[in-house]
PDB file of C-alpha atoms and ligand atoms in Angstrom:
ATOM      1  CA  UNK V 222     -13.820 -11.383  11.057  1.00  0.00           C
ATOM      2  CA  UNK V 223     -11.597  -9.669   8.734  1.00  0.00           C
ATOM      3  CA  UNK V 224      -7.912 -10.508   8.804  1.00  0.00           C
ATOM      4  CA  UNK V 225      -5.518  -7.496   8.253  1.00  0.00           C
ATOM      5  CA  UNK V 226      -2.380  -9.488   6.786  1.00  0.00           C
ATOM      6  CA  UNK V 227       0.799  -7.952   7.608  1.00  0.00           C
ATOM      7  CA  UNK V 228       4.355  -8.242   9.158  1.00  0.00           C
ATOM      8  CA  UNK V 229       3.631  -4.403   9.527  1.00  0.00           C
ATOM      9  CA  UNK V 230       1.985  -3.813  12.531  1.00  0.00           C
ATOM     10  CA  UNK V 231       1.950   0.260  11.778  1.00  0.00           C
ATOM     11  CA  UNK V 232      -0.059  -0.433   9.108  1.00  0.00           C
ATOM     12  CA  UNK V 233      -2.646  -2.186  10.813  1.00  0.00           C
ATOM     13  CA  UNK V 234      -2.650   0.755  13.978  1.00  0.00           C
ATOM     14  CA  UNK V 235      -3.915   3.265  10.606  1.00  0.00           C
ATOM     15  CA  UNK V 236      -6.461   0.358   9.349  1.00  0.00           C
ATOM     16  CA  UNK V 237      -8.126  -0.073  12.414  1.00  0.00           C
ATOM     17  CA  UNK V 238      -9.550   3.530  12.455  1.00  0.00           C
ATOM     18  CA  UNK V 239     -11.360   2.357   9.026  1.00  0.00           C
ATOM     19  CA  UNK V 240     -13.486  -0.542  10.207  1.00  0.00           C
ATOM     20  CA  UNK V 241     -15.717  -1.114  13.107  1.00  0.00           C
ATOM     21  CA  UNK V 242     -14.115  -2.351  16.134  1.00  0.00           C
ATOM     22  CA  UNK V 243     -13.737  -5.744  16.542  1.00  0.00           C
ATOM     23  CA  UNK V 244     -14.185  -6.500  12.960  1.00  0.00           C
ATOM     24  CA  UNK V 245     -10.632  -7.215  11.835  1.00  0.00           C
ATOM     25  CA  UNK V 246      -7.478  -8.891  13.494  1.00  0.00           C
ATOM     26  CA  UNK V 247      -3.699  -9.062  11.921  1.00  0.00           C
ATOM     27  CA  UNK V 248      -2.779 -11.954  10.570  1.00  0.00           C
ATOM     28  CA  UNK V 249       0.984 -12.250  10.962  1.00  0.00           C
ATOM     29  CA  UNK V 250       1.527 -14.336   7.340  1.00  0.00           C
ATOM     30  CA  UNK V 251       4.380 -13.289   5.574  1.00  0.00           C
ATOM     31  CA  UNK V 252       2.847 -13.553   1.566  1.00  0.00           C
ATOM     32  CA  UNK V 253       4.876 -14.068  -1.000  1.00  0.00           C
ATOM     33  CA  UNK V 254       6.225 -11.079  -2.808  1.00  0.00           C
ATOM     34  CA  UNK V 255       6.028 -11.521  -6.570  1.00  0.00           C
ATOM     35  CA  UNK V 256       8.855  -9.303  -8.269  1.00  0.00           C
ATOM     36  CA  UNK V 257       7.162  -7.071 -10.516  1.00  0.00           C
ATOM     37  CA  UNK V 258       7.021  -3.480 -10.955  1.00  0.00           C
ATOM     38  CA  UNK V 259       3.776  -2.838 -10.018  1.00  0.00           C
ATOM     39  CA  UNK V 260       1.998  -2.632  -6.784  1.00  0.00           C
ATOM     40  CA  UNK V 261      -1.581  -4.531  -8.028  1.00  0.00           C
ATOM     41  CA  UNK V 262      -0.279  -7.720  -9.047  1.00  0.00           C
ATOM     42  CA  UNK V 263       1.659  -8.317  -5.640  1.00  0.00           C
ATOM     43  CA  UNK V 264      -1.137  -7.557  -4.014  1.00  0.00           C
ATOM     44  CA  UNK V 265      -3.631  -9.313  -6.021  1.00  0.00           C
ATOM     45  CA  UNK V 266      -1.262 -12.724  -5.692  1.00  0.00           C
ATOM     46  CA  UNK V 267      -0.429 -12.018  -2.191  1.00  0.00           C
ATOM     47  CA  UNK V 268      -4.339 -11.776  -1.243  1.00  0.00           C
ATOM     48  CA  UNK V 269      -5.052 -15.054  -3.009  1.00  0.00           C
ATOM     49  CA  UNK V 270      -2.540 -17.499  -1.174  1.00  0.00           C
ATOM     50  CA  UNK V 271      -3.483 -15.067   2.204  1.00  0.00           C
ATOM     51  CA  UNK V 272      -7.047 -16.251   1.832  1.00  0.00           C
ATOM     52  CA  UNK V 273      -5.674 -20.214   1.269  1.00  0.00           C
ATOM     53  CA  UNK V 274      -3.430 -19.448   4.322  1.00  0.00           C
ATOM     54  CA  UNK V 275      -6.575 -18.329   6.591  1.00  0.00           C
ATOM     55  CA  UNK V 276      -9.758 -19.758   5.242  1.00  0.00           C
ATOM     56  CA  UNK V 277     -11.075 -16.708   6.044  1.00  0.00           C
ATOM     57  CA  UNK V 278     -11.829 -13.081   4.568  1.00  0.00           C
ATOM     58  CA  UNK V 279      -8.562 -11.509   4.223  1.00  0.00           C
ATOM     59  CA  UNK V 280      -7.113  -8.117   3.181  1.00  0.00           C
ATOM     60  CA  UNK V 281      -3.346  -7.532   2.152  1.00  0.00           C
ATOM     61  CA  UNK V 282      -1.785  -4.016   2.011  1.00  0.00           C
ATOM     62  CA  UNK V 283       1.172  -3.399  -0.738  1.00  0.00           C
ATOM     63  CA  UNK V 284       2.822  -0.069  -0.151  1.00  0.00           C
ATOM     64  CA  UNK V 285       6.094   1.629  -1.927  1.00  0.00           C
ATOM     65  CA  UNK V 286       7.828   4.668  -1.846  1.00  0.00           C
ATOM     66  CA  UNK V 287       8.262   6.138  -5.736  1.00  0.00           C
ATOM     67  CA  UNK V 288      10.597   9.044  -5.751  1.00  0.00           C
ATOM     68  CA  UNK V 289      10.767  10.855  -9.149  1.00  0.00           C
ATOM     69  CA  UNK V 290      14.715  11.920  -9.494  1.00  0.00           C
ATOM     70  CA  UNK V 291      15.093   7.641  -9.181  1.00  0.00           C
ATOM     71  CA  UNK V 292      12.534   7.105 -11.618  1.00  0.00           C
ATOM     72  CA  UNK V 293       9.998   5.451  -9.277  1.00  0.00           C
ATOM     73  CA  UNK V 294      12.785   3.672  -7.108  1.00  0.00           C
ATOM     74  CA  UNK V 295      12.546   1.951  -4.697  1.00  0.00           C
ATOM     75  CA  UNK V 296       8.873   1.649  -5.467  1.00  0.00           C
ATOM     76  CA  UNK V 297       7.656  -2.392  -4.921  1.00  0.00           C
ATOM     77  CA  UNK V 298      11.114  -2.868  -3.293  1.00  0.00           C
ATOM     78  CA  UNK V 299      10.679  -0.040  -0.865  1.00  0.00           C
ATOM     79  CA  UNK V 300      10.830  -3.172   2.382  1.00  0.00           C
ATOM     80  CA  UNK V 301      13.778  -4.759   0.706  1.00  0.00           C
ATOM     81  CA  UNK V 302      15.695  -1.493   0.607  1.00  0.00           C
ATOM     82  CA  UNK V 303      14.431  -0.007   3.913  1.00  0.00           C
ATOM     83  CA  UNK V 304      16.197  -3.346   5.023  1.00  0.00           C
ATOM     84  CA  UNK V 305      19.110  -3.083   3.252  1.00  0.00           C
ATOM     85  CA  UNK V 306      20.161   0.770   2.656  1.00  0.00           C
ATOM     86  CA  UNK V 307      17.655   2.032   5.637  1.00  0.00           C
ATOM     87  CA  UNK V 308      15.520   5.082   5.259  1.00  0.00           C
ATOM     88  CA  UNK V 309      18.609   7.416   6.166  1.00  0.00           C
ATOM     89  CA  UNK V 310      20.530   6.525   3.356  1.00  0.00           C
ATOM     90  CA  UNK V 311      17.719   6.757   0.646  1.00  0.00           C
ATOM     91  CA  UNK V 312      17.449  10.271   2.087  1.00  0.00           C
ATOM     92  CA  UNK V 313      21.171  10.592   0.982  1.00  0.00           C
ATOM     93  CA  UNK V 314      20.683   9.568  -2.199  1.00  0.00           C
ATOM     94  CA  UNK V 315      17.590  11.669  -2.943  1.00  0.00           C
ATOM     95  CA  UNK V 316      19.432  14.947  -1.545  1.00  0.00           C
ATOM     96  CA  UNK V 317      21.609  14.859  -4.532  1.00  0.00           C
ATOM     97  CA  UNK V 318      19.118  14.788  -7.113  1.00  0.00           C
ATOM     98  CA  UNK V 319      17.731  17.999  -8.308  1.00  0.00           C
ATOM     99  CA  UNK V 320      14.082  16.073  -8.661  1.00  0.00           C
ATOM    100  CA  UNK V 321      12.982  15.112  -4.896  1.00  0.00           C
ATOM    101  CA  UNK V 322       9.701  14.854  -5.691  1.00  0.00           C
ATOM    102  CA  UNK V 323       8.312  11.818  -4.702  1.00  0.00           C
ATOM    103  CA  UNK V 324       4.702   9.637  -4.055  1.00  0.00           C
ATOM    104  CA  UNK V 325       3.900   7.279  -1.151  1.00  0.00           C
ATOM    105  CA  UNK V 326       1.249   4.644  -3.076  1.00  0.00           C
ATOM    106  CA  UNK V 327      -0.841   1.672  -1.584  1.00  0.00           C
ATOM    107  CA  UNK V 328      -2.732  -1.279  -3.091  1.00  0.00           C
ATOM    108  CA  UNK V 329      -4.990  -3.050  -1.059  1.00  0.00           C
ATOM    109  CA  UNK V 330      -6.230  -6.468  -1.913  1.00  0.00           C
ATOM    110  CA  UNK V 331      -9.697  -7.799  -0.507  1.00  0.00           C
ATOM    111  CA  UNK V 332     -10.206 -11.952  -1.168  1.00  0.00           C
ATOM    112  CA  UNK V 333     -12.771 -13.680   0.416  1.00  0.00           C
ATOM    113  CA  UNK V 334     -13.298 -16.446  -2.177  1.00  0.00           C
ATOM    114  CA  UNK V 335     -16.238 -15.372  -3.645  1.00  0.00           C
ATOM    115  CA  UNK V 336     -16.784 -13.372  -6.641  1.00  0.00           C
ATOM    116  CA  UNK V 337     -17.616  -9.780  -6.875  1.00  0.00           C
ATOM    117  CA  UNK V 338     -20.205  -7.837  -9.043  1.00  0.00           C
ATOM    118  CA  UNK V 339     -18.824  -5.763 -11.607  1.00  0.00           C
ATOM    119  CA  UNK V 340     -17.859  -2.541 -10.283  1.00  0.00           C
ATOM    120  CA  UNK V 341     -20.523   0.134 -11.846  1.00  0.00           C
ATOM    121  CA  UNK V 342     -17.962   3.195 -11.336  1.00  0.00           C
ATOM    122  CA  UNK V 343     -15.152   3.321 -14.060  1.00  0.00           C
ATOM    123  CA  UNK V 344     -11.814   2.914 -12.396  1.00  0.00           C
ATOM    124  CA  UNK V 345     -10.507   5.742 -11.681  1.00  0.00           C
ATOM    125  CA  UNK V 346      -6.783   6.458 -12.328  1.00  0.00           C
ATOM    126  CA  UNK V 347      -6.974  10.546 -11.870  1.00  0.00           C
ATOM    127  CA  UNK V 348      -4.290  10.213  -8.804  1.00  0.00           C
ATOM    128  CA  UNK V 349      -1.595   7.931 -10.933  1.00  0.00           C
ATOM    129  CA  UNK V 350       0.486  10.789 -11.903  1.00  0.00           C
ATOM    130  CA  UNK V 351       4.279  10.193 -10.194  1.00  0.00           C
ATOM    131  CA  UNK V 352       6.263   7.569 -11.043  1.00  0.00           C
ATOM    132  CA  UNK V 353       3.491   5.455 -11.197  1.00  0.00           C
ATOM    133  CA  UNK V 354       3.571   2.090 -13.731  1.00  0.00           C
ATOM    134  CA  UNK V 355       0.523   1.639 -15.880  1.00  0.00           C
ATOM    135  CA  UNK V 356      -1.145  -1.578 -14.963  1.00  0.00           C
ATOM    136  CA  UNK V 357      -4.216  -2.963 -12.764  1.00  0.00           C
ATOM    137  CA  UNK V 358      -3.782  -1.764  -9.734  1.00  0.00           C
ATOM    138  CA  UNK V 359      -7.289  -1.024  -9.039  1.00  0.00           C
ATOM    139  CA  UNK V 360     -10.397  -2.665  -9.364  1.00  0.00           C
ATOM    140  CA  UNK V 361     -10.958  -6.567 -10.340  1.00  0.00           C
ATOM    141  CA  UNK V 362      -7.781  -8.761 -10.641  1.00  0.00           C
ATOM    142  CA  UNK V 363      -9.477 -11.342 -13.342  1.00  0.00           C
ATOM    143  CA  UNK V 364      -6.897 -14.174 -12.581  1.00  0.00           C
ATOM    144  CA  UNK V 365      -6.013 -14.164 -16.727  1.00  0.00           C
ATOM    145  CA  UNK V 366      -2.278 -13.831 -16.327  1.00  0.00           C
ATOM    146  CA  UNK V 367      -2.456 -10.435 -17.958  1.00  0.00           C
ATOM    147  CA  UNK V 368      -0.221  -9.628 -14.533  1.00  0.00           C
ATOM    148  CA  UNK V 369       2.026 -12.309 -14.883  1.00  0.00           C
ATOM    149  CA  UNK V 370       2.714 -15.661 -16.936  1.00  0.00           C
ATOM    150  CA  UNK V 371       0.596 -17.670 -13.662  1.00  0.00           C
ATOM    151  CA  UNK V 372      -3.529 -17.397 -14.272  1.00  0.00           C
ATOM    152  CA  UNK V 373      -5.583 -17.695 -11.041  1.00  0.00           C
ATOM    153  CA  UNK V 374      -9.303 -17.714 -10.642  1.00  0.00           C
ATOM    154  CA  UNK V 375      -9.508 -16.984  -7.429  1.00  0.00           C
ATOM    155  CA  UNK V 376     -11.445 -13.058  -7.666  1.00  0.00           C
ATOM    156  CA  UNK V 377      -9.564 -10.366  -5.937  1.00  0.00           C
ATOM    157  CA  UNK V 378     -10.809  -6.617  -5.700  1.00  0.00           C
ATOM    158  CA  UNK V 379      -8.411  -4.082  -5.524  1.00  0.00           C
ATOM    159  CA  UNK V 380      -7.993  -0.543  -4.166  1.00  0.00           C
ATOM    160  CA  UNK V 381      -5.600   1.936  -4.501  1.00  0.00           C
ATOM    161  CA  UNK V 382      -4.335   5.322  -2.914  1.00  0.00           C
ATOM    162  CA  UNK V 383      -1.803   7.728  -3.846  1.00  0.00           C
ATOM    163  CA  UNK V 384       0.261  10.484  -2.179  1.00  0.00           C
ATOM    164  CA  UNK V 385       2.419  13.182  -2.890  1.00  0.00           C
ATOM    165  CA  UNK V 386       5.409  14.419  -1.792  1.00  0.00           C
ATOM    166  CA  UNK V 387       9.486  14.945  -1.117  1.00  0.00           C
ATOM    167  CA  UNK V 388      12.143  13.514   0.147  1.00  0.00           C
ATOM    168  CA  UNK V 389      13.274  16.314   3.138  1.00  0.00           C
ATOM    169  CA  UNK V 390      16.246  15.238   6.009  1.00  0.00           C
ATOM    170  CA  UNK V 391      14.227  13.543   8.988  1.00  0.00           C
ATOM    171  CA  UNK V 392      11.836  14.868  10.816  1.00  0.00           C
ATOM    172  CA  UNK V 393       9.863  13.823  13.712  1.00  0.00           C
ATOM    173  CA  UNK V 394       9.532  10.503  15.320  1.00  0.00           C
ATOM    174  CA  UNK V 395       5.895   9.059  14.776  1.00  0.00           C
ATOM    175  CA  UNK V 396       4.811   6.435  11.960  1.00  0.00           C
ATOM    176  CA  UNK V 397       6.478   3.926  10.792  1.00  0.00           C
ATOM    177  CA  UNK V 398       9.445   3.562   7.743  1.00  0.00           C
ATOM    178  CA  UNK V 399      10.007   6.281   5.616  1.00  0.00           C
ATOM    179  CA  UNK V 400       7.953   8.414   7.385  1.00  0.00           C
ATOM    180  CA  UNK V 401      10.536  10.576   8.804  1.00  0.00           C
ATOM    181  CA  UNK V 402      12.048  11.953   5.255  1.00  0.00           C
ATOM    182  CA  UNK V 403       8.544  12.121   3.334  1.00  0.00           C
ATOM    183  CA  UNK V 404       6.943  15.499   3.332  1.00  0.00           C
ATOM    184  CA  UNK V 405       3.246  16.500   2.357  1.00  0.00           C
ATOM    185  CA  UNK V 406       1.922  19.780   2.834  1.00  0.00           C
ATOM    186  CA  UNK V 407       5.202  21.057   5.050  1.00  0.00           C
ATOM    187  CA  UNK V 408       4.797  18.355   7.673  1.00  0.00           C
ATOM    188  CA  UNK V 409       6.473  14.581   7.417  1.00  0.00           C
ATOM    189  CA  UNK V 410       4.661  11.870   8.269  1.00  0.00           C
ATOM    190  CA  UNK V 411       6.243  10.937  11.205  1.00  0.00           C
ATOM    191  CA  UNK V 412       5.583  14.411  12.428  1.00  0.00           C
ATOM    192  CA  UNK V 413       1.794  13.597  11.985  1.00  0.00           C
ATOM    193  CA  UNK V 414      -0.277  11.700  14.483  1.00  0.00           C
ATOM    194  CA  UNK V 415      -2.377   8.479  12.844  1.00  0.00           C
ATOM    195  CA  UNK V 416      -5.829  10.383  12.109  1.00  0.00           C
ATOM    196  CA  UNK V 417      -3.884  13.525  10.595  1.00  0.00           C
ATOM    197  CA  UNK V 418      -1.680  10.692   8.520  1.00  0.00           C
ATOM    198  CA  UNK V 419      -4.532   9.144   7.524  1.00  0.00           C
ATOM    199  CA  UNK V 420      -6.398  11.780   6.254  1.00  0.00           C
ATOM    200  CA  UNK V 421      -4.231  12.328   3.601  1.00  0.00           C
ATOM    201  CA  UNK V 422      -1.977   9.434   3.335  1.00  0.00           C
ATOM    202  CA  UNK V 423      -2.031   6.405   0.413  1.00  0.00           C
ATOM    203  CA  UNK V 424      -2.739   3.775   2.592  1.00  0.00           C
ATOM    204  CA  UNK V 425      -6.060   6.243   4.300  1.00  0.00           C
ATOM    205  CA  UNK V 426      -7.275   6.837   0.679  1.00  0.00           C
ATOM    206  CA  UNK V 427      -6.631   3.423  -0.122  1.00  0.00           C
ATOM    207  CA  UNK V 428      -8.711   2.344   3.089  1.00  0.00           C
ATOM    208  CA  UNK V 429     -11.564   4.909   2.432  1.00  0.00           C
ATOM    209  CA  UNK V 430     -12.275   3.390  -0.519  1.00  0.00           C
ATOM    210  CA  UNK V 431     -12.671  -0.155   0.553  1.00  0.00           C
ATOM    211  CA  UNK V 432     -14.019   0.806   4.033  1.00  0.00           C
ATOM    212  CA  UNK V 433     -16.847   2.257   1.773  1.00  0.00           C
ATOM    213  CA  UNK V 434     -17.135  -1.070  -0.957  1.00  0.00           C
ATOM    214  CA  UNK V 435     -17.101  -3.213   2.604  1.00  0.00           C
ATOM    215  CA  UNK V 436     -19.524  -1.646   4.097  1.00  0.00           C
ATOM    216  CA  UNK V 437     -21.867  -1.999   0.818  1.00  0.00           C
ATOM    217  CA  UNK V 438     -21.439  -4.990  -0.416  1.00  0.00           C
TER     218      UNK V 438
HETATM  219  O1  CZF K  69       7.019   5.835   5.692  1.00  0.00           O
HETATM  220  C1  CZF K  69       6.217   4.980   5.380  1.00  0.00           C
HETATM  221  N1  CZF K  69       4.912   5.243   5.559  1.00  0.00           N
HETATM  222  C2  CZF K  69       3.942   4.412   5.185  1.00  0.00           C
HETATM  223  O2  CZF K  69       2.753   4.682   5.367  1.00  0.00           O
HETATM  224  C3  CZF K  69       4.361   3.208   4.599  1.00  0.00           C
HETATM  225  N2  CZF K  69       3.703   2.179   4.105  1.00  0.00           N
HETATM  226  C4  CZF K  69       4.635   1.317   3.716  1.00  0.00           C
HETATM  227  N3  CZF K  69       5.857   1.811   3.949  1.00  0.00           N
HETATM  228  C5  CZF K  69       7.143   1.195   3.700  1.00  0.00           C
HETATM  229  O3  CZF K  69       7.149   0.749   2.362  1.00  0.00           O
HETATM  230  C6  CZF K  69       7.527  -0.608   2.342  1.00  0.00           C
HETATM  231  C7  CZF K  69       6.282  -1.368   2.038  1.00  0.00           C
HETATM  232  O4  CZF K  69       6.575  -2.688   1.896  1.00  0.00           O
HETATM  233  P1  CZF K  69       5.443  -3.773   2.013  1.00  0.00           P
HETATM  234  O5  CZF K  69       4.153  -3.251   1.535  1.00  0.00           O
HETATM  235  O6  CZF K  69       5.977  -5.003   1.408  1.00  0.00           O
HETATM  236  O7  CZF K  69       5.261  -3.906   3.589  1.00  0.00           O
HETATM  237  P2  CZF K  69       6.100  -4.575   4.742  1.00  0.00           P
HETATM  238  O8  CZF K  69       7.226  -5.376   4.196  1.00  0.00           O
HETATM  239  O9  CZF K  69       6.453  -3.514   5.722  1.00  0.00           O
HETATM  240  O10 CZF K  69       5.030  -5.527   5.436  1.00  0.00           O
HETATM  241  P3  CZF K  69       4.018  -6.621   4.780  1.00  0.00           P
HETATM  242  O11 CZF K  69       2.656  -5.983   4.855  1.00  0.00           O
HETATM  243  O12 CZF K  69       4.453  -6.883   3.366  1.00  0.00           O
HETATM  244  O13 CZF K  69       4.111  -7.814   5.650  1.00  0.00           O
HETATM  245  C8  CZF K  69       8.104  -0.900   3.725  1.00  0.00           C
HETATM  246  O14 CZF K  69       9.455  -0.566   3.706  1.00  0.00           O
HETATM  247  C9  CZF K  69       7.318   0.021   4.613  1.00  0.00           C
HETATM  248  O15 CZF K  69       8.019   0.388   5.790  1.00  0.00           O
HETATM  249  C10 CZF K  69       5.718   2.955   4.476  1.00  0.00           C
HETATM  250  N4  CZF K  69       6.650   3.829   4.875  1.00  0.00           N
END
């Protein structure tokens, strides 16, 4: 059994339409968040003291909000501000910069103790283009401290999605978060239902992916 871990439980309602039923659970752990200003290192440490929590196969889900105009803010501290400002007032913020484009991204980091054959695809960074920090945010994290000063052999794999968008005035009451003031495609999330979210959202391309490496490996 695979355990989904996250305080989120709207992420795990989209994950659950990736994997067979009955094959994952959420784990309600609470991971340390490392401060750094990518998305794969959080996830990569938060996967590794997930998998000591649970003694069991675990997958952790990093998400942030990176709006252009703020040059990739709120980005890994998108929960910390949703707390703290709230989603209405980022919205405020954004409608006075002339730059509202922004990018919904999503690490995902698989740990199940074991190590992981070399990937044979190179990893593809095509969909990195907004606001998004250089770094290793997909693929193997190799434990060398190349992340941060700590080294860690524990293997974690790592997959990543990407979406864009703006920041519009809410809209619509489904989804979770920011949902309401991120447009794609004329629609905001929250005015999506979960498969039509998925289908083009970070955390659904992000799933895909390791849905796909799961199933295969
Ligand atoms: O509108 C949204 N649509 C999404 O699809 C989405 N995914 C994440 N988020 C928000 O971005 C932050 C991530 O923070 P985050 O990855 O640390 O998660 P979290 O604190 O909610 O739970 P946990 O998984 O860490 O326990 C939080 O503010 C989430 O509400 C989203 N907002």
């Amino acid at each position: 059994m695979l355990r989904y871990v996250t305080t989120n439980p709207g992420k795990v309602r989209e994950a659950e339409r990736y994997l067979p039923d009955g094959s994952v659970e959420r784990l309600d752990f609470d991971y340390t968040e490392v401060q750094a200003d990518e998305l794969g290192p959080i996830a990569a440490r938060g996967a590794r003291e997930a998998y000591r929590h649970a003694d069991a196969p675990v997958l952790v889900d990093d998400a942030g909000l990176f709006v252009e105009g703020l040059d990739g803010f709120p980005g890994p501290y998108s929960s910390y501000v949703e707390d703290t400002l709230g989603v209405e007032r980022v919205h405020e913020i954004a409608a006075d910069l002339d730059d509202r484009r922004a990018a919904f991204r999503c690490v995902l980091g698989y740990c199940d103790g074991e190590g992981f054959a070399a990937s044979p695809d190179p990893v593809d960074r095509g969909d990195r283009d907004v606001a998004a920090a250089a770094g290793p945010d997909e693929g193997e994290d190799d434990g060398d401290g190349a992340d941060g000063p700590e080294t860690d052999p524990l293997p974690v794999k790592l997959f990543e999605g990407y979406v864009p968008g703006r920041i519009v005035a809410p809209r619509g009451d489904g989804g979770f978060g920011y949902d309401p003031i991120f447009e794609h495609d004329g629609e905001t999330f929250a005015e999506m239902d979960t498969d039509r979210k998925n289908a083009v959202s970070h955390r659904g391309r992000a799933l895909e992916k390791f849905a796909e490496w799961y199933a295969d490996r």
